Tab-separated table of C-alpha atoms in Angstrom:
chain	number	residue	atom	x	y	z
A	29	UNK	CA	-74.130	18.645	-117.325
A	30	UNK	CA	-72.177	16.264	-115.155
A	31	UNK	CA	-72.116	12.528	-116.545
A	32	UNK	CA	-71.579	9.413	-114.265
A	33	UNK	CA	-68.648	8.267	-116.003
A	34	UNK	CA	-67.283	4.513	-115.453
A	35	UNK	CA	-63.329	3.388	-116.522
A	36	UNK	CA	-63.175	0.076	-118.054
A	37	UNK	CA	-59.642	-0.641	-118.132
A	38	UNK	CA	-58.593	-4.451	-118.799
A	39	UNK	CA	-56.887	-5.548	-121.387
A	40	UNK	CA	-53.896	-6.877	-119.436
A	41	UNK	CA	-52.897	-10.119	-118.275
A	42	UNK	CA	-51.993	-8.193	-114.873
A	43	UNK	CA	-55.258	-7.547	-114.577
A	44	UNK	CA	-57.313	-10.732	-115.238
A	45	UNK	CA	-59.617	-12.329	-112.673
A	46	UNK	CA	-61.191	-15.886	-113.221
A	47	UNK	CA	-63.538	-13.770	-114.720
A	48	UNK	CA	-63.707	-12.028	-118.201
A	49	UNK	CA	-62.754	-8.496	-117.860
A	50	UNK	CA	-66.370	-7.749	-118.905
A	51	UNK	CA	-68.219	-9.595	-116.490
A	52	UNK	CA	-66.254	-7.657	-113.872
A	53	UNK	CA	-67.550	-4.288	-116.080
A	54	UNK	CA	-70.808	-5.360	-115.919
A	55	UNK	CA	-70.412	-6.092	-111.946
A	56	UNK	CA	-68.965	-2.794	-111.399
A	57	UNK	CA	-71.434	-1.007	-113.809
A	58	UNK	CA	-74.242	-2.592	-111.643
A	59	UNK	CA	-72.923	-1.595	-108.618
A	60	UNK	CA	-72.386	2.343	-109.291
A	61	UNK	CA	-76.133	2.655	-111.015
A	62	UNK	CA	-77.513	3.785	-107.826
A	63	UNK	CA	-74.533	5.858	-106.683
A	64	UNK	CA	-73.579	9.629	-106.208
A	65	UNK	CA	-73.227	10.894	-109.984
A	66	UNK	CA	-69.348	11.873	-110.626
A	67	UNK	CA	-68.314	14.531	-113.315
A	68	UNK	CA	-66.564	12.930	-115.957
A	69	UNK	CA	-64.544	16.391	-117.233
A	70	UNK	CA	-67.616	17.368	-119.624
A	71	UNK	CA	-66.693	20.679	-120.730
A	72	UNK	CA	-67.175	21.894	-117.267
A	73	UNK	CA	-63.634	22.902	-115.729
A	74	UNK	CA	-65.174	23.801	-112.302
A	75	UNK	CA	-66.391	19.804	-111.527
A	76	UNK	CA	-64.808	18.049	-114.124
A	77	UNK	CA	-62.432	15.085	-113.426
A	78	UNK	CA	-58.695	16.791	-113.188
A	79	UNK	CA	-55.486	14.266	-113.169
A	80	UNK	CA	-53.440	15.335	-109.891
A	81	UNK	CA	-50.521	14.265	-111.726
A	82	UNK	CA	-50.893	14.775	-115.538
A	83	UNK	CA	-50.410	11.397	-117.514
A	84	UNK	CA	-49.177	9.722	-114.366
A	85	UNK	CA	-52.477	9.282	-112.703
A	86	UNK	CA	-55.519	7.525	-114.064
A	87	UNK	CA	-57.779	10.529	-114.082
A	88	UNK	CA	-55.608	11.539	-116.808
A	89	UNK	CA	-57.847	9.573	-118.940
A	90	UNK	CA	-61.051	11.345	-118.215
A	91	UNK	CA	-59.132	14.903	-117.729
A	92	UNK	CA	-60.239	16.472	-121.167
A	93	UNK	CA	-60.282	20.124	-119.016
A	94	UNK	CA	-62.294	22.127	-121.800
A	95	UNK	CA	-62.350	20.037	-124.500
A	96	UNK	CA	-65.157	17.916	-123.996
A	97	UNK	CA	-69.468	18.197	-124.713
A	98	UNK	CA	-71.657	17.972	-122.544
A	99	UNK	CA	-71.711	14.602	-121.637
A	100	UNK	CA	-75.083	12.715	-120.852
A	101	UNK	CA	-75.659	10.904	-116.951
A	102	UNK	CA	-74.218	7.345	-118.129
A	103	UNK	CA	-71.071	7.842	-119.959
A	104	UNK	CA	-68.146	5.392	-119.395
A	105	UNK	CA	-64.617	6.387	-120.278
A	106	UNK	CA	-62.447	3.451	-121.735
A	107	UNK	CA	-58.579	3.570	-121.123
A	108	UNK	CA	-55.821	1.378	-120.404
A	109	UNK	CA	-55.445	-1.565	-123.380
A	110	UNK	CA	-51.817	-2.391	-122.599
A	111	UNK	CA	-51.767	-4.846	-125.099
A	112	UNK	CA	-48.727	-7.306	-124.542
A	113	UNK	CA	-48.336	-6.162	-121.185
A	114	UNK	CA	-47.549	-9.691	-119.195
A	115	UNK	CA	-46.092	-8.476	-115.830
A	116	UNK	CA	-46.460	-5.505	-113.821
A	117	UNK	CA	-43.314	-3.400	-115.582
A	118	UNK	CA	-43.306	-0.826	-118.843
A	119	UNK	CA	-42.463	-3.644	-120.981
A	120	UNK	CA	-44.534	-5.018	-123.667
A	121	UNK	CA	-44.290	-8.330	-125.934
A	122	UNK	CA	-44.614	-7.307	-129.367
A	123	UNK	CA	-46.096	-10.508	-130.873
A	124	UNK	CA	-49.579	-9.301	-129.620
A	125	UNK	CA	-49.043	-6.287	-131.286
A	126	UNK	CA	-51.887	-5.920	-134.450
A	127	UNK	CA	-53.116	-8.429	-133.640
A	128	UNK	CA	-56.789	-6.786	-133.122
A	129	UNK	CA	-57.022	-7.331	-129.220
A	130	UNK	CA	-57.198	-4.071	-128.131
A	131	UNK	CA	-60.057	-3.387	-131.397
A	132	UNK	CA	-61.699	-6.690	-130.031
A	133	UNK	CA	-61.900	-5.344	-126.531
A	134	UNK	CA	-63.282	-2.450	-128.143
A	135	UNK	CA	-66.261	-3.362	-130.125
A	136	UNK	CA	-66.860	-6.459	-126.870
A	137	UNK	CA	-67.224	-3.120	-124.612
A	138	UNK	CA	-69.745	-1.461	-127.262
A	139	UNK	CA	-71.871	-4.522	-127.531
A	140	UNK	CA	-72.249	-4.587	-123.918
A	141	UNK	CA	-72.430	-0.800	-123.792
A	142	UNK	CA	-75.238	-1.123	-125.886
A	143	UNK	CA	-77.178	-3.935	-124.823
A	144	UNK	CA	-77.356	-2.302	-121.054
A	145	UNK	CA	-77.892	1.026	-121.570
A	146	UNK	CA	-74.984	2.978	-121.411
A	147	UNK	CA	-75.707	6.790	-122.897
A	148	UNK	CA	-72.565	7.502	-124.733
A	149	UNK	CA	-68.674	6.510	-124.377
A	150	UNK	CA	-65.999	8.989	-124.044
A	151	UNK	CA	-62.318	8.137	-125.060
A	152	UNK	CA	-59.088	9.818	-124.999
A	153	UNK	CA	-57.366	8.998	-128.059
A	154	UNK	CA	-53.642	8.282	-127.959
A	155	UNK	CA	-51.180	9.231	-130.778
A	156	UNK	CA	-51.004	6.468	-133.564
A	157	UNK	CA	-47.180	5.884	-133.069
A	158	UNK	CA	-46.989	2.200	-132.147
A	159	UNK	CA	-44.690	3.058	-129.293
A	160	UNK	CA	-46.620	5.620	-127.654
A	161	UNK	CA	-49.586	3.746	-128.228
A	162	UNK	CA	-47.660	1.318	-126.177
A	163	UNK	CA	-46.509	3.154	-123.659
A	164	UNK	CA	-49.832	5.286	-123.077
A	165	UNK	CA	-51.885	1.898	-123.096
A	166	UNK	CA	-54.221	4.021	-125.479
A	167	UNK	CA	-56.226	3.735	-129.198
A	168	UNK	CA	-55.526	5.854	-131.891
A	169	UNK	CA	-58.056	8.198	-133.334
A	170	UNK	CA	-58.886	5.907	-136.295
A	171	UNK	CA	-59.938	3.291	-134.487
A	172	UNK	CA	-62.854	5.031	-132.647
A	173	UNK	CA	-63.870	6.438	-135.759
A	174	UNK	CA	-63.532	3.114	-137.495
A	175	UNK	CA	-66.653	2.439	-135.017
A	176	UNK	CA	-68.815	5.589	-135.060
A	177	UNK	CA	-66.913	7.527	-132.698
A	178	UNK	CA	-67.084	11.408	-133.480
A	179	UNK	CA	-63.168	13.325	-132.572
A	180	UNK	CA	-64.472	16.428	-131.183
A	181	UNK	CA	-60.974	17.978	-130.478
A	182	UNK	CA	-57.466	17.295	-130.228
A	183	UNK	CA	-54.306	18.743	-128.846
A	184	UNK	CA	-50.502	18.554	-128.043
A	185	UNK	CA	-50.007	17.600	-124.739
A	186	UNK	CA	-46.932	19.204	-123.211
A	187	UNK	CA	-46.527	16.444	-120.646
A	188	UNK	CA	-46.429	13.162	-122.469
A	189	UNK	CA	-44.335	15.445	-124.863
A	190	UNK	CA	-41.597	15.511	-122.007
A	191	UNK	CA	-42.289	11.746	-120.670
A	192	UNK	CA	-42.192	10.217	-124.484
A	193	UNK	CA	-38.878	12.308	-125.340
A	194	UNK	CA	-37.416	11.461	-122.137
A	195	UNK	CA	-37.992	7.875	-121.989
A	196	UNK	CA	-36.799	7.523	-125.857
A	197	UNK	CA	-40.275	6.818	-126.605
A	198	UNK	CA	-40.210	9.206	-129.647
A	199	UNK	CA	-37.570	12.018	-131.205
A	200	UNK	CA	-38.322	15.759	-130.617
A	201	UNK	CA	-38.713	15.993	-134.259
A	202	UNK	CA	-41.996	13.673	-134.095
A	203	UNK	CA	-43.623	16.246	-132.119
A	204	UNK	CA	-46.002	17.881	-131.873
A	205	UNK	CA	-47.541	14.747	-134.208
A	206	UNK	CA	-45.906	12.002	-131.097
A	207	UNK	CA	-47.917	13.974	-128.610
A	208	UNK	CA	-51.065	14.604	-129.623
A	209	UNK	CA	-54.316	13.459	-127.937
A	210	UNK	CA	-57.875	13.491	-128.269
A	211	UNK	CA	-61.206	13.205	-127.042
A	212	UNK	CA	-63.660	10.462	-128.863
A	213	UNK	CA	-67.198	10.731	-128.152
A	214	UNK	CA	-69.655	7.688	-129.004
A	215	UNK	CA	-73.359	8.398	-128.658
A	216	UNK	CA	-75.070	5.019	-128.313
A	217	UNK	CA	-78.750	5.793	-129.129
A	218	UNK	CA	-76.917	6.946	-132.065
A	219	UNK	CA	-75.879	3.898	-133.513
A	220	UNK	CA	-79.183	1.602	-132.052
């Protein structure tokens, strides 16, 4: 089954308007409830949402190729936290590390999620090594699961493998462990 799937993808200063970041979700949400469904890759490999260009493209985030349910019409896919992130380069500012942001982004997007009807949410996890976390912009498994969030599979992936060990991100000894991804499923009427 194909699921309208919507990214919600602020949590960086880069990407602020005068309005919160959830406002603008629930603008954009609004706007795409009457348009064409899109697959949001839902276990189906022959519609599903494929990256063009692996990690490097934003479909990246929704490309779970196989690995994903079924996903119900009215999934959103969340991606892209970037905490400390305060211009438009790789670097990061550390002192917003742990601080919660990225967790209080999270459960703000599930309240709203919630309270307007969204089906289920669909995350891809990133590896819990602070830097790669960093670097990907991503969660780590734990903290979906820390809010009802089922992992329904999870896997090495060969190209963030490459770009973390290339860009001295992580040591080829911390793979597989420094590379591995995977896809969080939350069920709203689940948790209402």
């Amino acid at each position: 089954m194909s699921a309208r799937c919507l990214w919600a993808a602020w949590a960086s200063p880069t990407n602020w308007t005068r309005e919160s970041p959830l406002s603008v979700l629930q603008q954009s949400w609004r706007s795409t409830e009457t348009a064409t469904s899109a697959n949001c890759s839902s276990g189906n490999t022959s519609g599903g949402q494929r990256s063009p260009d692996s990690i490097w493209d934003p479909l990246y985030w929704m490309d779970f190729d196989d690995r994903a349910p079924s996903l119900p019409p009215g999934t959103i896919s969340v991606f892209c936290y970037h905490v400390g992130q305060l211009d438009d380069t790789d670097d990061r500012d550390s002192r917003y590390f742990g601080q919660g942001i990225g967790a209080g982004l999270l459960d703000h997007l599930l309240e709203w999620a919630a309270s307007t009807g969204v089906a289920a949410v669909v995350a891809k996890a990133s590896p819990s090594l602070r830097p790669v976390m960093s670097f990907m912009g991503g969660q780590p498994v734990e903290v979906y699961e820390e809010r009802g969030f089922q992992t329904v599979s999870s896997w090495s992936d060969p190209d963030l493998a490459a770009a973390v060990v290339e860009r001295g991100i992580a040591t080829a000894e911390q793979l597989p462990a420094a590379a591995t991804v995977s896809c969080c499923v939350l069920n709203l009427p689940e948790i209402r």
